PDB file of C-alpha atoms in Angstrom:
ATOM      1  CA  MET A 275      -0.108  -0.139   0.147  1.00  0.00           C
ATOM      2  CA  ASP A 276       1.199   3.501  -0.432  1.00  0.00           C
ATOM      3  CA  MET A 277       1.726   6.153   1.759  1.00  0.00           C
ATOM      4  CA  ASP A 278      -0.631   8.340   0.159  1.00  0.00           C
ATOM      5  CA  LYS A 279      -3.552   5.365  -0.105  1.00  0.00           C
ATOM      6  CA  PHE A 280      -2.570   5.305   3.461  1.00  0.00           C
ATOM      7  CA  GLN A 281      -3.291   8.601   4.430  1.00  0.00           C
ATOM      8  CA  ASN A 282      -6.524   8.789   2.520  1.00  0.00           C
ATOM      9  CA  GLU A 283      -7.644   5.511   4.343  1.00  0.00           C
ATOM     10  CA  LEU A 284      -6.410   7.203   7.834  1.00  0.00           C
ATOM     11  CA  HIS A 285      -8.652   9.897   7.474  1.00  0.00           C
ATOM     12  CA  GLU A 286     -11.756   8.014   6.547  1.00  0.00           C
ATOM     13  CA  LYS A 287     -11.526   6.292   9.646  1.00  0.00           C
ATOM     14  CA  VAL A 288     -10.800   8.702  11.824  1.00  0.00           C
ATOM     15  CA  ASP A 289     -13.693  10.861  10.420  1.00  0.00           C
ATOM     16  CA  GLU A 290     -15.479   7.682  11.077  1.00  0.00           C
ATOM     17  CA  VAL A 291     -14.607   7.566  14.688  1.00  0.00           C
ATOM     18  CA  LYS A 292     -15.593  11.464  15.103  1.00  0.00           C
ATOM     19  CA  GLU A 293     -19.074  10.732  13.289  1.00  0.00           C
ATOM     20  CA  ASP A 294     -19.856   7.935  15.628  1.00  0.00           C
ATOM     21  CA  LEU A 295     -19.072   9.853  18.805  1.00  0.00           C
ATOM     22  CA  GLU A 296     -21.002  12.632  17.863  1.00  0.00           C
ATOM     23  CA  LEU A 297     -23.911  11.131  16.376  1.00  0.00           C
ATOM     24  CA  GLN A 298     -24.320   7.843  18.866  1.00  0.00           C
ATOM     25  CA  ALA A 299     -23.018   9.762  21.857  1.00  0.00           C
ATOM     26  CA  GLY A 300     -22.988  13.491  21.380  1.00  0.00           C
ATOM     27  CA  TYR A 301     -19.457  13.979  22.313  1.00  0.00           C
ATOM     28  CA  HIS A 302     -17.373  15.813  20.081  1.00  0.00           C
ATOM     29  CA  LEU A 303     -13.518  15.375  19.636  1.00  0.00           C
ATOM     30  CA  LYS A 304     -11.218  18.208  20.093  1.00  0.00           C
ATOM     31  CA  ASP A 305      -8.873  19.208  17.439  1.00  0.00           C
ATOM     32  CA  GLY A 306      -6.049  17.834  19.353  1.00  0.00           C
ATOM     33  CA  GLN A 307      -7.930  14.457  20.239  1.00  0.00           C
ATOM     34  CA  TYR A 308      -8.914  14.235  16.217  1.00  0.00           C
ATOM     35  CA  HIS A 309      -4.812  15.176  15.287  1.00  0.00           C
ATOM     36  CA  ASP A 310      -4.035  12.635  18.048  1.00  0.00           C
ATOM     37  CA  LEU A 311      -5.889   9.847  16.323  1.00  0.00           C
ATOM     38  CA  LEU A 312      -4.300  10.693  13.002  1.00  0.00           C
ATOM     39  CA  ASN A 313      -1.029  10.913  14.317  1.00  0.00           C
ATOM     40  CA  THR A 314      -0.794   7.783  16.710  1.00  0.00           C
ATOM     41  CA  GLY A 315      -4.105   5.679  16.432  1.00  0.00           C
ATOM     42  CA  ARG A 316      -5.082   6.590  19.607  1.00  0.00           C
ATOM     43  CA  THR A 317      -5.936   9.633  21.904  1.00  0.00           C
ATOM     44  CA  SER A 318      -7.120  10.044  25.320  1.00  0.00           C
ATOM     45  CA  ILE A 319     -10.164  11.891  27.092  1.00  0.00           C
ATOM     46  CA  PRO A 320     -10.269  12.777  30.407  1.00  0.00           C
ATOM     47  CA  MET A 321     -12.548  10.762  32.559  1.00  0.00           C
ATOM     48  CA  THR A 322     -14.453  14.194  33.704  1.00  0.00           C
ATOM     49  CA  ASP A 323     -14.881  14.985  29.809  1.00  0.00           C
ATOM     50  CA  PHE A 324     -16.083  11.744  28.700  1.00  0.00           C
ATOM     51  CA  THR A 325     -17.947  10.285  31.756  1.00  0.00           C
ATOM     52  CA  PRO A 326     -21.034  12.104  30.765  1.00  0.00           C
ATOM     53  CA  TYR A 327     -20.850  10.497  27.456  1.00  0.00           C
ATOM     54  CA  LEU A 328     -20.005   6.715  28.636  1.00  0.00           C
ATOM     55  CA  GLN A 329     -23.109   5.308  29.119  1.00  0.00           C
ATOM     56  CA  LYS A 330     -24.435   5.871  25.723  1.00  0.00           C
ATOM     57  CA  THR A 331     -21.061   5.381  23.921  1.00  0.00           C
ATOM     58  CA  VAL A 332     -21.017   1.671  25.713  1.00  0.00           C
ATOM     59  CA  SER A 333     -24.449   1.023  24.853  1.00  0.00           C
ATOM     60  CA  TYR A 334     -23.649   2.112  20.812  1.00  0.00           C
ATOM     61  CA  LEU A 335     -20.441  -0.561  21.038  1.00  0.00           C
ATOM     62  CA  HIS A 336     -22.501  -3.300  23.044  1.00  0.00           C
ATOM     63  CA  ALA A 337     -25.320  -3.099  20.291  1.00  0.00           C
ATOM     64  CA  SER A 338     -22.845  -2.865  17.198  1.00  0.00           C
ATOM     65  CA  ASP A 339     -21.487  -5.750  15.439  1.00  0.00           C
ATOM     66  CA  ASP A 340     -17.432  -5.681  16.251  1.00  0.00           C
ATOM     67  CA  GLU A 341     -16.553  -5.960  13.127  1.00  0.00           C
ATOM     68  CA  ASP A 342     -18.682  -2.770  11.868  1.00  0.00           C
ATOM     69  CA  VAL A 343     -16.983  -0.352  14.651  1.00  0.00           C
ATOM     70  CA  ILE A 344     -13.482   0.327  13.572  1.00  0.00           C
ATOM     71  CA  TRP A 345     -12.381   1.700  17.100  1.00  0.00           C
ATOM     72  CA  THR A 346     -12.206   0.565  20.669  1.00  0.00           C
ATOM     73  CA  LEU A 347     -12.797   2.625  24.067  1.00  0.00           C
ATOM     74  CA  SER A 348     -10.802   1.782  27.583  1.00  0.00           C
ATOM     75  CA  LEU A 349      -9.891   3.143  30.465  1.00  0.00           C
ATOM     76  CA  ASN A 350      -6.106   3.791  31.192  1.00  0.00           C
ATOM     77  CA  SER A 351      -6.123   2.912  35.268  1.00  0.00           C
ATOM     78  CA  PHE A 352      -2.578   4.482  35.205  1.00  0.00           C
ATOM     79  CA  SER A 353      -3.853   7.775  33.687  1.00  0.00           C
ATOM     80  CA  GLY A 354      -7.392   7.621  34.792  1.00  0.00           C
ATOM     81  CA  ALA A 355      -8.490   8.510  31.023  1.00  0.00           C
ATOM     82  CA  PHE A 356     -10.691   6.718  28.508  1.00  0.00           C
ATOM     83  CA  GLU A 357      -8.794   6.014  25.040  1.00  0.00           C
ATOM     84  CA  ILE A 358      -9.879   5.343  21.938  1.00  0.00           C
ATOM     85  CA  THR A 359      -7.770   3.606  20.119  1.00  0.00           C
ATOM     86  CA  LEU A 360      -8.350   2.675  16.018  1.00  0.00           C
ATOM     87  CA  LYS A 361      -8.254  -1.112  15.281  1.00  0.00           C
ATOM     88  CA  ASN A 362      -6.403  -2.606  12.397  1.00  0.00           C
ATOM     89  CA  ILE A 363      -4.183   0.059  11.313  1.00  0.00           C
ATOM     90  CA  GLU A 364      -1.311  -1.159  10.085  1.00  0.00           C
ATOM     91  CA  ILE A 365       1.489  -0.599   7.475  1.00  0.00           C
ATOM     92  CA  ASN A 366       3.324  -3.879   6.254  1.00  0.00           C
ATOM     93  CA  PHE A 367       6.157  -4.062   4.860  1.00  0.00           C
ATOM     94  CA  ARG A 368       7.635  -6.835   2.623  1.00  0.00           C
TER      95      ARG A 368
END
C-alpha cells in the first residue's frame, strides 16, 4: 500500500470515529484529540470530560457488530483517562 492511499484511509477512519462519537453519544472530539488519532491511532479523553457520554457510547458499542466498529474504548488505569484506539491500522513492509 502506498503512503497516499494509507493516509486517505486513515483520514476516512478517523472521520468515522468522529462521526460515531457525535451521532451515537453526542461527544465532539477536540482538535487535539482528532489529530492524535491521525498521528498515533489513539487519543485520550479525561474521565471527567467523557463520563457524561459513557453510557451512550457503551450502549452503542454493545449494540453494534464488532466488525462494524473500527475503534475501541478503554480506561487507562494509570492516567485515569479514557482511550479511543483505531482497530487494525498497520502498514506491513514486505
